[in-house]
C-alpha atoms as a PDB file:
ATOM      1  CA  UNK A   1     -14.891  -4.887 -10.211  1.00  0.00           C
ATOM      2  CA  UNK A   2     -11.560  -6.106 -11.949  1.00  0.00           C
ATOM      3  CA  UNK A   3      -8.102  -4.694 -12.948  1.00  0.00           C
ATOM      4  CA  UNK A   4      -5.823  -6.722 -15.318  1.00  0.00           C
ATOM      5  CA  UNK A   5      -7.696  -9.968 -14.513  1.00  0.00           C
ATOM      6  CA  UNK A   6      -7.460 -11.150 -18.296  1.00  0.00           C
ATOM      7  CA  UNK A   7      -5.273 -14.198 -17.747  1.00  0.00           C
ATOM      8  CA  UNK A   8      -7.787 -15.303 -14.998  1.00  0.00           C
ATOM      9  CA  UNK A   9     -11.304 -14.385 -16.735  1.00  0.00           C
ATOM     10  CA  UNK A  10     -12.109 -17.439 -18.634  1.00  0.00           C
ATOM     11  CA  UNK A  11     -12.299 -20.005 -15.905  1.00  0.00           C
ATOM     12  CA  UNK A  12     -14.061 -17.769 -13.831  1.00  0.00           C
ATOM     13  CA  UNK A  13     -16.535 -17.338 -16.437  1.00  0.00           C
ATOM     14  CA  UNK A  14     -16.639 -20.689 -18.079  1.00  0.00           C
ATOM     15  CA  UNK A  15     -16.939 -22.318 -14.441  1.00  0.00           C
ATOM     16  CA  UNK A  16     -20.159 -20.042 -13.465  1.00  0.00           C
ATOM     17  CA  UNK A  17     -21.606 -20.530 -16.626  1.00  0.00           C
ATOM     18  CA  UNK A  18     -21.673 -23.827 -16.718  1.00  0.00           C
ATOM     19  CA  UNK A  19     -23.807 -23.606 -13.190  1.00  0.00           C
ATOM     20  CA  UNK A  20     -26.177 -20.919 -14.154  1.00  0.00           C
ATOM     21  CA  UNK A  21     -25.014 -17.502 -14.643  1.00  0.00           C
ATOM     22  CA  UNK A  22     -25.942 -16.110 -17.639  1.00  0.00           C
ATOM     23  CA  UNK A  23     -24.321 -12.706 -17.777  1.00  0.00           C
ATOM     24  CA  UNK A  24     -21.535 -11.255 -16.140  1.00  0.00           C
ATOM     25  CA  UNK A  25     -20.553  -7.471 -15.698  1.00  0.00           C
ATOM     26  CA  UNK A  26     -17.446  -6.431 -15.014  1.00  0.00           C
ATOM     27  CA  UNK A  27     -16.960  -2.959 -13.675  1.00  0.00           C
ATOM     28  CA  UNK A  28     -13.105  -2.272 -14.807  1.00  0.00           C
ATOM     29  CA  UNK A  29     -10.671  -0.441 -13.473  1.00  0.00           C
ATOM     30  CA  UNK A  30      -8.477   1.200 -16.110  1.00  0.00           C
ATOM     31  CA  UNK A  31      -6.785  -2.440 -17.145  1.00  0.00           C
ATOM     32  CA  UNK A  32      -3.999  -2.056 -19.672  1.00  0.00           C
ATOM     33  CA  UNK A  33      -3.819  -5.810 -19.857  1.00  0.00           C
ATOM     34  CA  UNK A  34      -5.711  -8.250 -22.773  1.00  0.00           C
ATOM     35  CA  UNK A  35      -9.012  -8.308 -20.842  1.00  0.00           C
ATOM     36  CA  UNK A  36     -10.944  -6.541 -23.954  1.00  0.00           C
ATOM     37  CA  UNK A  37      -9.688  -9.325 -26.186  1.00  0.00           C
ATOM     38  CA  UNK A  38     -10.259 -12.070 -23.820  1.00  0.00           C
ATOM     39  CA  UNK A  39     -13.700 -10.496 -23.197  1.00  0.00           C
ATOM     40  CA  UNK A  40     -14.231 -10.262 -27.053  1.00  0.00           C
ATOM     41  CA  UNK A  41     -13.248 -13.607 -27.484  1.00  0.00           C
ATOM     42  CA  UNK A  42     -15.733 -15.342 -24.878  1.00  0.00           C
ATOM     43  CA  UNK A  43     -18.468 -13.360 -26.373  1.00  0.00           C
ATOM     44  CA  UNK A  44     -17.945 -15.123 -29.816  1.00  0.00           C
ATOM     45  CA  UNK A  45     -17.907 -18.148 -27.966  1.00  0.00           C
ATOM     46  CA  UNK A  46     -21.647 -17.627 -27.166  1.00  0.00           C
ATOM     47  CA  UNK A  47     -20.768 -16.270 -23.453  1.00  0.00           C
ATOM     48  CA  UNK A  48     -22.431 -12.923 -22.480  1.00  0.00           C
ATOM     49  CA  UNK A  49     -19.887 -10.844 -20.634  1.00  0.00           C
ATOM     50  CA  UNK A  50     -20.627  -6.661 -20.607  1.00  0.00           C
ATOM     51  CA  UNK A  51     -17.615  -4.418 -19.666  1.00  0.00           C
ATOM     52  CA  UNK A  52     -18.331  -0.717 -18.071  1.00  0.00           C
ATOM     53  CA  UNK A  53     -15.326   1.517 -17.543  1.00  0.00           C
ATOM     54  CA  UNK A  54     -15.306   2.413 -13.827  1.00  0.00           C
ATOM     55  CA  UNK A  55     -12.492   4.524 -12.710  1.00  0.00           C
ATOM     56  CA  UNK A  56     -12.382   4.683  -9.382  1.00  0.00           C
ATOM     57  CA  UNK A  57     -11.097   1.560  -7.691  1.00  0.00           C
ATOM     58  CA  UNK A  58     -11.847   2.571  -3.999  1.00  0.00           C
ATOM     59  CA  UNK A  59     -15.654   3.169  -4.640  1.00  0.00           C
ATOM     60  CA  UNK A  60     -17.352  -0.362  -4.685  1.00  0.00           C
ATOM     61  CA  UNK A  61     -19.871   0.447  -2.926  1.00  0.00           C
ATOM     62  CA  UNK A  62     -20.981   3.224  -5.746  1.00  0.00           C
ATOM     63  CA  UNK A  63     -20.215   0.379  -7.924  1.00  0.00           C
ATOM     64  CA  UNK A  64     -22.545  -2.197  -6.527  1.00  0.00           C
ATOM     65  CA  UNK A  65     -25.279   0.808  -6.513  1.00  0.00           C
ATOM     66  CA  UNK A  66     -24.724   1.197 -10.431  1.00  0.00           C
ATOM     67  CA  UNK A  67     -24.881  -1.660 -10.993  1.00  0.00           C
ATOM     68  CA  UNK A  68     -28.074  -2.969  -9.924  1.00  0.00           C
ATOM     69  CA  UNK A  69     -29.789   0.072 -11.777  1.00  0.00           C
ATOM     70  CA  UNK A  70     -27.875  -0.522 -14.391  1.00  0.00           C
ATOM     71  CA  UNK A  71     -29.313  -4.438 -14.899  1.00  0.00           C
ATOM     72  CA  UNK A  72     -32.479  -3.909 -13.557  1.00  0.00           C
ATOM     73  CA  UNK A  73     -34.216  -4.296 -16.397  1.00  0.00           C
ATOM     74  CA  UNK A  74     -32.018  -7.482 -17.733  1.00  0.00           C
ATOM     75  CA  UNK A  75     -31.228  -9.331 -14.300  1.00  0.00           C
ATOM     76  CA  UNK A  76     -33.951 -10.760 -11.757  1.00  0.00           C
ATOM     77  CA  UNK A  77     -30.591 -12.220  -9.470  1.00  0.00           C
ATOM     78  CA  UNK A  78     -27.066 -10.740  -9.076  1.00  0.00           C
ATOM     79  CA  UNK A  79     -24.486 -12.372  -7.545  1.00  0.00           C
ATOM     80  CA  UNK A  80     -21.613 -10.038  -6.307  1.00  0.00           C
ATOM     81  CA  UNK A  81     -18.536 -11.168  -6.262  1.00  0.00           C
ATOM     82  CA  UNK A  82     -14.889 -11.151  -7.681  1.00  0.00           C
ATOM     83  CA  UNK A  83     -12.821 -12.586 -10.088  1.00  0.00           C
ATOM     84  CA  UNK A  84     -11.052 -14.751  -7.679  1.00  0.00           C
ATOM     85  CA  UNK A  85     -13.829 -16.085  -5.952  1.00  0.00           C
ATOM     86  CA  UNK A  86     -15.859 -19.233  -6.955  1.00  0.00           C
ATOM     87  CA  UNK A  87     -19.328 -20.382  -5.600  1.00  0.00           C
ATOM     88  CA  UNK A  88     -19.430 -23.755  -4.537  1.00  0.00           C
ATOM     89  CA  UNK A  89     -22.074 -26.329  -2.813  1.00  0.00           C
ATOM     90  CA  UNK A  90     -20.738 -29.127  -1.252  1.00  0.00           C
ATOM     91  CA  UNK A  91     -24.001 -31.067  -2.319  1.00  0.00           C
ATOM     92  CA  UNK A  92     -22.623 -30.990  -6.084  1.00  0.00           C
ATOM     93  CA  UNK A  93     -19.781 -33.224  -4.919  1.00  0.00           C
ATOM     94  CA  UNK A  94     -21.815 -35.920  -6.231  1.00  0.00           C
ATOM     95  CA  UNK A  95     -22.483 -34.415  -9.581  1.00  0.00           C
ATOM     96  CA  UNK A  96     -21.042 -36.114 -12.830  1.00  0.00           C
ATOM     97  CA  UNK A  97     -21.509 -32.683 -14.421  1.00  0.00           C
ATOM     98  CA  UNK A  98     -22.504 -28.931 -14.146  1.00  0.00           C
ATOM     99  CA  UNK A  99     -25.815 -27.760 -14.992  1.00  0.00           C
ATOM    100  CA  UNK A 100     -27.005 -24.223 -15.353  1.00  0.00           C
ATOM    101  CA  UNK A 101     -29.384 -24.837 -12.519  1.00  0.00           C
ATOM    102  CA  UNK A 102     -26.966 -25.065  -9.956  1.00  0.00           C
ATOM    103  CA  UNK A 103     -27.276 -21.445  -8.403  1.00  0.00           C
ATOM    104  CA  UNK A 104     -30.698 -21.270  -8.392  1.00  0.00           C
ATOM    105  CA  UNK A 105     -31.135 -24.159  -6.824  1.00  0.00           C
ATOM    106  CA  UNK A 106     -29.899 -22.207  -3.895  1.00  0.00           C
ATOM    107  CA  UNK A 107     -32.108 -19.337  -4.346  1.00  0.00           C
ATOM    108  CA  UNK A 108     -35.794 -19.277  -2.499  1.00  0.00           C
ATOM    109  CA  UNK A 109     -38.532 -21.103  -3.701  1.00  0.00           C
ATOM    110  CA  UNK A 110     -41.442 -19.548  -5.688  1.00  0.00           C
ATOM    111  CA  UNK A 111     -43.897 -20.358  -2.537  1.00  0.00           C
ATOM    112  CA  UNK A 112     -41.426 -17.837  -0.392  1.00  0.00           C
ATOM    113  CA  UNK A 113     -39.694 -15.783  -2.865  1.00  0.00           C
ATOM    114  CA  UNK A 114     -42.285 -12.834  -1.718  1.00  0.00           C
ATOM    115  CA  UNK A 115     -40.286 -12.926   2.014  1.00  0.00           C
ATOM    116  CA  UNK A 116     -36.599 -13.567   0.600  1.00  0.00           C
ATOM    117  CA  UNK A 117     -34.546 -10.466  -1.092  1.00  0.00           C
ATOM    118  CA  UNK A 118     -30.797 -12.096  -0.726  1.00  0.00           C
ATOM    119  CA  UNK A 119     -29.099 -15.072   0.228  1.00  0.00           C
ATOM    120  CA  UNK A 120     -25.964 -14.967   2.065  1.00  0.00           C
ATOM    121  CA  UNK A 121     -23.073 -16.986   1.713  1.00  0.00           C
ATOM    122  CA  UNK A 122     -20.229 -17.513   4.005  1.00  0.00           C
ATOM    123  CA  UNK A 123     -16.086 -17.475   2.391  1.00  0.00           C
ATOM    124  CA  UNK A 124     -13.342 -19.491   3.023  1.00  0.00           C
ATOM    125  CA  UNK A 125      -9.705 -18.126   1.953  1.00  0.00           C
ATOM    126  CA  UNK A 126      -7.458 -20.006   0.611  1.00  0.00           C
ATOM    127  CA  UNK A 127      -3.739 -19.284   0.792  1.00  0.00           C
ATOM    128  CA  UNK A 128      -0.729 -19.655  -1.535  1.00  0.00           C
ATOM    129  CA  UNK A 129      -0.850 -23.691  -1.287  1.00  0.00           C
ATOM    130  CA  UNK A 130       3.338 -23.849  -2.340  1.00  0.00           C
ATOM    131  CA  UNK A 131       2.508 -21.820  -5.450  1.00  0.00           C
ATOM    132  CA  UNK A 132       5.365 -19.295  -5.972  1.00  0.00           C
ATOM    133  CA  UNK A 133       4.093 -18.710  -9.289  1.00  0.00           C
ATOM    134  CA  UNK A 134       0.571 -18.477 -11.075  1.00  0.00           C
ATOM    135  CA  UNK A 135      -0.326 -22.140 -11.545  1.00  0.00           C
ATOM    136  CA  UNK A 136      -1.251 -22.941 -15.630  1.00  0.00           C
ATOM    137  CA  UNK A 137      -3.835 -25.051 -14.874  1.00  0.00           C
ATOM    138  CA  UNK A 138      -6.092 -22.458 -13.403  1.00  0.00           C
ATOM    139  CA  UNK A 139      -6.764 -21.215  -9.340  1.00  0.00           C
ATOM    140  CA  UNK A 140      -9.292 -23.978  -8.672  1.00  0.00           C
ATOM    141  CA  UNK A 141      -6.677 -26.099  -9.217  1.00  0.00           C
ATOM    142  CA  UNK A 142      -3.327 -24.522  -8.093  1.00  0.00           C
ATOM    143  CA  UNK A 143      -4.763 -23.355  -4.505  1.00  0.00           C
ATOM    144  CA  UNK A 144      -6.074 -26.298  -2.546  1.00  0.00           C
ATOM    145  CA  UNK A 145      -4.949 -25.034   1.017  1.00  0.00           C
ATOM    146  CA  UNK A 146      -6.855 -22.651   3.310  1.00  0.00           C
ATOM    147  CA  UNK A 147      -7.817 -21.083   6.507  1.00  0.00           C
ATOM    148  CA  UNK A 148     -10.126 -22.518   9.144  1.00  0.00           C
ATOM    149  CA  UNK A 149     -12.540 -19.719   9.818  1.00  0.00           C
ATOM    150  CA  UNK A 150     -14.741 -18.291   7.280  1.00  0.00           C
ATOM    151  CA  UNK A 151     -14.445 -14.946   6.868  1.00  0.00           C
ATOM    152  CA  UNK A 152     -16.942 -12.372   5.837  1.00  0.00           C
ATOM    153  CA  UNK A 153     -19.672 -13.566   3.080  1.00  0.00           C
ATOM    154  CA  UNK A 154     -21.363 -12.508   0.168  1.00  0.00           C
ATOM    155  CA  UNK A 155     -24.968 -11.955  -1.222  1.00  0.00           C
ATOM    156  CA  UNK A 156     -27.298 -12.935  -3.939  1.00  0.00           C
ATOM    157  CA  UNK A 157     -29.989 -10.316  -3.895  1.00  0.00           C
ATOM    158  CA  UNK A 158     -33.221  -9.791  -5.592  1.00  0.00           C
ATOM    159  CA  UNK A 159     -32.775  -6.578  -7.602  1.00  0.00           C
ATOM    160  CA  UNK A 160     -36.328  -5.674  -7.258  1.00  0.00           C
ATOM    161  CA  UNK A 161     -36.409  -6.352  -2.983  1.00  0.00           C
ATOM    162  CA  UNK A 162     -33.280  -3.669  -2.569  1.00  0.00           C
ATOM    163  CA  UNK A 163     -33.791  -0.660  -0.670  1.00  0.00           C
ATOM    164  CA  UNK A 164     -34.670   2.500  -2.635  1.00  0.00           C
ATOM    165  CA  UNK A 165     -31.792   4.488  -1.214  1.00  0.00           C
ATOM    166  CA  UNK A 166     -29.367   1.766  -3.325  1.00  0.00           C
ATOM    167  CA  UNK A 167     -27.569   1.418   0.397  1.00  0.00           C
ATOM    168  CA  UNK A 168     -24.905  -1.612   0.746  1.00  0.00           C
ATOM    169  CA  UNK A 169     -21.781  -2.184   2.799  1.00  0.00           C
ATOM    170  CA  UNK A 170     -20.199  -4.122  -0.181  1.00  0.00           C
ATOM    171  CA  UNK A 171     -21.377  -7.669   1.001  1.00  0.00           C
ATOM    172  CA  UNK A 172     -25.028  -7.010   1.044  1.00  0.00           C
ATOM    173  CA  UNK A 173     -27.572  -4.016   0.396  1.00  0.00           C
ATOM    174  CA  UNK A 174     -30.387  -2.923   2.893  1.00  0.00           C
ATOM    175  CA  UNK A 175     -33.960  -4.750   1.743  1.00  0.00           C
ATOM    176  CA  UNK A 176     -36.732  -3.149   1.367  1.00  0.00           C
ATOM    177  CA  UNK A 177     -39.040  -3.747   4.612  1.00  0.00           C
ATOM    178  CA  UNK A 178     -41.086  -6.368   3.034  1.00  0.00           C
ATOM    179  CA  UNK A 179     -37.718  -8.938   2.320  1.00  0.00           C
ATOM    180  CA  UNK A 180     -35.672 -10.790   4.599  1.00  0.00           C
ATOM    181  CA  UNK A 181     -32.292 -11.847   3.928  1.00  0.00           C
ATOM    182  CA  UNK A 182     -31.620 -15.589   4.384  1.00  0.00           C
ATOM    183  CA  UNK A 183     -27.822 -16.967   5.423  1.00  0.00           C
ATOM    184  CA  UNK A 184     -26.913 -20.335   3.776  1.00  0.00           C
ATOM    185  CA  UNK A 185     -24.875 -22.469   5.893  1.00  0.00           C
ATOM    186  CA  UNK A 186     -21.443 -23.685   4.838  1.00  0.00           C
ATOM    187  CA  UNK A 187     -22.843 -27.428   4.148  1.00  0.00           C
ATOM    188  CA  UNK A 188     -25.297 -25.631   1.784  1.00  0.00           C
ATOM    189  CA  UNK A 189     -22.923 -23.557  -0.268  1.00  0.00           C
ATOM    190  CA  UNK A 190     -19.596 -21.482  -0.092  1.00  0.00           C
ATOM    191  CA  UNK A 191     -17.243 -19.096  -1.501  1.00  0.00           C
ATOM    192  CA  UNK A 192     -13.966 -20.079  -2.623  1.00  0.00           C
ATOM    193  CA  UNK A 193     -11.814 -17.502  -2.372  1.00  0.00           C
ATOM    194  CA  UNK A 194      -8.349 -17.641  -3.626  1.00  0.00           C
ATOM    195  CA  UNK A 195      -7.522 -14.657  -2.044  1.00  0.00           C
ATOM    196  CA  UNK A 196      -3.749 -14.775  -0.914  1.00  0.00           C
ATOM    197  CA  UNK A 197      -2.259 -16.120  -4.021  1.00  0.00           C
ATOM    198  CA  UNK A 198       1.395 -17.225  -5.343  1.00  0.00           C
ATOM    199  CA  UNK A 199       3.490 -13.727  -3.893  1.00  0.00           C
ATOM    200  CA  UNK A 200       4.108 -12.236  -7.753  1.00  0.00           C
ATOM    201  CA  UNK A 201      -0.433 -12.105  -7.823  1.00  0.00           C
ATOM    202  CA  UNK A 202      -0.585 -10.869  -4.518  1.00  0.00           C
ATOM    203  CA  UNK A 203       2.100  -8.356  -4.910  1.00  0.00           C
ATOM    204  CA  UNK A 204      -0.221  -7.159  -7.689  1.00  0.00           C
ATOM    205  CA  UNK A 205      -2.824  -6.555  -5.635  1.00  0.00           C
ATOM    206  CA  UNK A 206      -1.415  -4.981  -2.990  1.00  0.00           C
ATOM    207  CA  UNK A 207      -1.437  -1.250  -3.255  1.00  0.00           C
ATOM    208  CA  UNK A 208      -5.223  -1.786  -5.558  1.00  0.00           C
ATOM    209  CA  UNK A 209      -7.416  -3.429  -2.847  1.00  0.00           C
ATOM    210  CA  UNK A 210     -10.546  -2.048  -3.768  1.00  0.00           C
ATOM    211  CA  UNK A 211     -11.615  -2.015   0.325  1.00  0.00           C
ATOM    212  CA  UNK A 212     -13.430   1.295   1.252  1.00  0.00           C
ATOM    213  CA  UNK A 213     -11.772   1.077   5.008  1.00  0.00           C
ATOM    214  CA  UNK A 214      -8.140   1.160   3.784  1.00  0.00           C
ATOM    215  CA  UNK A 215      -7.267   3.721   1.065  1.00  0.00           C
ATOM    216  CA  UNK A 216      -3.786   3.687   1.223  1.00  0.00           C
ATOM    217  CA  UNK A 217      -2.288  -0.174   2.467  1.00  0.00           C
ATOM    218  CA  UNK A 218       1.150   1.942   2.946  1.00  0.00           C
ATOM    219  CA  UNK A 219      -0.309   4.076   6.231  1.00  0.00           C
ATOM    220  CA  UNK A 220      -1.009   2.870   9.100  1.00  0.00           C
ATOM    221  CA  UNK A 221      -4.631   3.640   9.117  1.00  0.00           C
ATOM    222  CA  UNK A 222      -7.356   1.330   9.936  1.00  0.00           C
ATOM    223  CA  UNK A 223      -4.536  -1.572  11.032  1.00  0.00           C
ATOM    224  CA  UNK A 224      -7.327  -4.115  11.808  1.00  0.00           C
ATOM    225  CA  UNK A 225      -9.425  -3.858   9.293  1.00  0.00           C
ATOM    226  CA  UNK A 226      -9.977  -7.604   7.729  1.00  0.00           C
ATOM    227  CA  UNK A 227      -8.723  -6.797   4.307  1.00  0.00           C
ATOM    228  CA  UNK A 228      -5.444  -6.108   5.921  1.00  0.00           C
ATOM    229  CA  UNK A 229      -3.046  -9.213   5.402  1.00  0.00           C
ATOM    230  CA  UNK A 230      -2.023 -10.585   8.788  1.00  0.00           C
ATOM    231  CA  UNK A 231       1.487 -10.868   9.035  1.00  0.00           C
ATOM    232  CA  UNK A 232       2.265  -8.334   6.500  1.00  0.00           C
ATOM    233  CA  UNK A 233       3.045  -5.084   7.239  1.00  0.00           C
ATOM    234  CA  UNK A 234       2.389  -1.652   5.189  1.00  0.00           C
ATOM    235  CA  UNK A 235       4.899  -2.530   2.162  1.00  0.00           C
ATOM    236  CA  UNK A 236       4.874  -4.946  -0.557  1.00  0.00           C
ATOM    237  CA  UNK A 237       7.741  -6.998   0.431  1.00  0.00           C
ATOM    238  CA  UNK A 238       7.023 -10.609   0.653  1.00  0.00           C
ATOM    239  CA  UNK A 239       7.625 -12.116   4.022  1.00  0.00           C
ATOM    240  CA  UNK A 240       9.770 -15.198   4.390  1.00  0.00           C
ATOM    241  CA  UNK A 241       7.415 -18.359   4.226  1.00  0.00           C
ATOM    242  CA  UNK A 242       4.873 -16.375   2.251  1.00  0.00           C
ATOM    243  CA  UNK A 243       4.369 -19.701   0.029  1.00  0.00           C
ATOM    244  CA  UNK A 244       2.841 -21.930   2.759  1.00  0.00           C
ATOM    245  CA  UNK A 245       1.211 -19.240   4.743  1.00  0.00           C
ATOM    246  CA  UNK A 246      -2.533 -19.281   5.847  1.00  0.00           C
ATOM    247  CA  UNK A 247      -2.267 -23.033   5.670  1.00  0.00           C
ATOM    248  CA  UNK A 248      -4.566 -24.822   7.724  1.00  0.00           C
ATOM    249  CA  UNK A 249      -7.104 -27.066   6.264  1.00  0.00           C
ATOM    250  CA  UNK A 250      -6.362 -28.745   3.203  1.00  0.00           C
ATOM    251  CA  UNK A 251      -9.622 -28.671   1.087  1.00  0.00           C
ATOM    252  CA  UNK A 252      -9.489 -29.540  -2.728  1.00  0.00           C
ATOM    253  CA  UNK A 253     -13.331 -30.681  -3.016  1.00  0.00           C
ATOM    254  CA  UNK A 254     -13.443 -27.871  -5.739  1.00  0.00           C
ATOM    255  CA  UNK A 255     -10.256 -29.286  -7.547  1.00  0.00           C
ATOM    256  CA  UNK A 256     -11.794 -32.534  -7.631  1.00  0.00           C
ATOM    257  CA  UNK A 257     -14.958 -31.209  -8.717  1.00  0.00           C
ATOM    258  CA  UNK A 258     -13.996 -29.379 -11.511  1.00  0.00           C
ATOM    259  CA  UNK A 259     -11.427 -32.106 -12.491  1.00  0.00           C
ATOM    260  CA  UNK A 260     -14.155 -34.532 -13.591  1.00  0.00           C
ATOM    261  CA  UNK A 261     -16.416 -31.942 -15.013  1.00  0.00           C
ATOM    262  CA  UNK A 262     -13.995 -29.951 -17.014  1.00  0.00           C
ATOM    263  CA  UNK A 263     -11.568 -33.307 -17.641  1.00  0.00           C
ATOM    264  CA  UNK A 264      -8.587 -30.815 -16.459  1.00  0.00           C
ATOM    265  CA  UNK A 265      -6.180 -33.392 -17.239  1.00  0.00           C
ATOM    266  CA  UNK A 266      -6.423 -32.422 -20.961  1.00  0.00           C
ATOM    267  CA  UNK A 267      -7.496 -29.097 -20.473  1.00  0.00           C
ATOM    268  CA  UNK A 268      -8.961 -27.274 -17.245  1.00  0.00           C
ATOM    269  CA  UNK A 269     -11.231 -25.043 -18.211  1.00  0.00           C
ATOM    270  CA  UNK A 270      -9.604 -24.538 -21.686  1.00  0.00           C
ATOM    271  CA  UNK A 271      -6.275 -23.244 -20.070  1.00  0.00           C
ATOM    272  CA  UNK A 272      -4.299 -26.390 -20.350  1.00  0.00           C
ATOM    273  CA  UNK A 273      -5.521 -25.964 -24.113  1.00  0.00           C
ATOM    274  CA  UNK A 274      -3.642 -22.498 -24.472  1.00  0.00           C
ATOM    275  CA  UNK A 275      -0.672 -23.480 -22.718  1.00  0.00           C
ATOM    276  CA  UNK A 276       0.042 -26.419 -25.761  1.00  0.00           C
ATOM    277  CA  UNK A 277      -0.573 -24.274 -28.392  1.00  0.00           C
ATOM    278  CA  UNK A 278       1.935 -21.877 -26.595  1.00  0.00           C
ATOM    279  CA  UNK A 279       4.233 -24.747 -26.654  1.00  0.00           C
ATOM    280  CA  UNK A 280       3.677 -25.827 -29.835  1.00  0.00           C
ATOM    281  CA  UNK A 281       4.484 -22.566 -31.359  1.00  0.00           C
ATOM    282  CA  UNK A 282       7.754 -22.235 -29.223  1.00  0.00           C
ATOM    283  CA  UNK A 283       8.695 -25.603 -30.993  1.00  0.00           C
ATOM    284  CA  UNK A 284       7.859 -24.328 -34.187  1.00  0.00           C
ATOM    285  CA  UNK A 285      10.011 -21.169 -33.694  1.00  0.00           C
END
């Protein structure tokens, strides 16, 4: 579910493509930024990325529902999760390269895929890492600073193993009696997610949290519900420090990773590449 993620979309997608997903729906918001013509773009590039207007930012849950009706008949797997959030296995550390069976390698094996319906994996946020702007080179490699304690997870389910009545509580659906969900541990895989970004991102964000437990972040209701920013308050004013805030373990395994299979000193993920040819028509001008 996205809003005016255009500028982000293509390592997102480029990154999970490269380790096995081979579709991507995006349930949008209403953007009014270039996220059609980025979208239109990675489709002629061979990528296969559906949009469907959704309208209603503070109904993900309805969302998640839709959607696996909606791709029931083109998707076995689905992986939910957001455009700022990257699946990662510490085991690919040792990888030269990506290949597009990456992801399922996490998934059950055909000998016990009868018992398993979704696989659960843990988050770690990461925090503004001294960005006080968006970093060019892309989030994977701007944000390298996070908090110690995971927090929350999310699922890759089964389509065909979820519960008739479609019922999730955003992270994972109910299973029909007959599946079992299994929880990966963080040495097995994670989700990066560059959650509190550079102030001017997270200011974006603010007031559009697509939470279903807070539907207004300017109210006090709900005060300690987890997608509440602690240390922040009900306005978007950025609080002094902001920049090195939620700061405690460095971890840049993901950096690294992507570094030497994208070569992101010439162009991470093709953004370096658009930021030249920026340049170079500045210099023409």
């Amino acid at each position: 579910m996205v809003y005016n993620v255009g500028k982000f979309l293509r390592e997102w997608i480029m990154y999970h493509s490269k380790i096995g997903v081979e579709k991507f729906i995006l349930y949008d918001n209403d953007s009014d930024d270039d996220l059609y013509s980025v979208v239109e773009d990675l489709n002629e590039e061979g990528y296969n990325v559906e949009t469907l207007l959704w309208l209603w930012p503070k109904t993900q849950e309805a969302g998640f529902s839709h959607a696996a009706l909606h791709a029931k008949d083109s998707c076995k797997w689905m992986i939910y999760i957001d455009v700022d959030e990257f699946v990662f296995a510490p085991s690919w550390d040792s990888s030269s390269e990506p290949t597009d069976q990456m992801l399922k390698s996490l998934l059950p094996s055909l000998s016990s895929s009868h018992m398993i319906g979704e696989i659960s994996i843990l988050c770690n946020e990461f925090g503004p890492s001294n960005q006080r702007s968006n970093p060019a080179e892309g989030v994977t490699q701007g944000y390298t600073c996070r908090r110690r304690v995971e927090n929350r997870h999310k699922s890759i389910v089964l389509l065909e193993a979820i519960d008739d009545s479609l019922l999730n509580v955003i992270h994972h659906f109910s299973l029909k009696k007959s599946y079992r969900m299994k929880h990966l541990s963080l040495e097995a895989a994670v989700v990066n997610h560059y959650k509190y970004q550079a102030w001017e991102e997270f200011k974006a964000k603010f007031r559009r949290r697509v939470s279903a437990y807070v539907v207004d972040w300017m109210s006090g209701l709900n005060p300690l519900s987890k997608d509440r920013t602690p240390g922040l308050g009900y306005e978007a004013v950025e609080p002094p420090g902001w920049e090195n805030k939620f700061c405690e373990v460095r971890d840049d395994r993901l950096k690294m990773l992507t570094e030497r299979w994208f070569d992101s000193a010439e162009h991470s993920l093709g953004l370096q590449d658009i930021t030249k040819n920026d340049l170079k028509i500045e210099l023409l001008k």
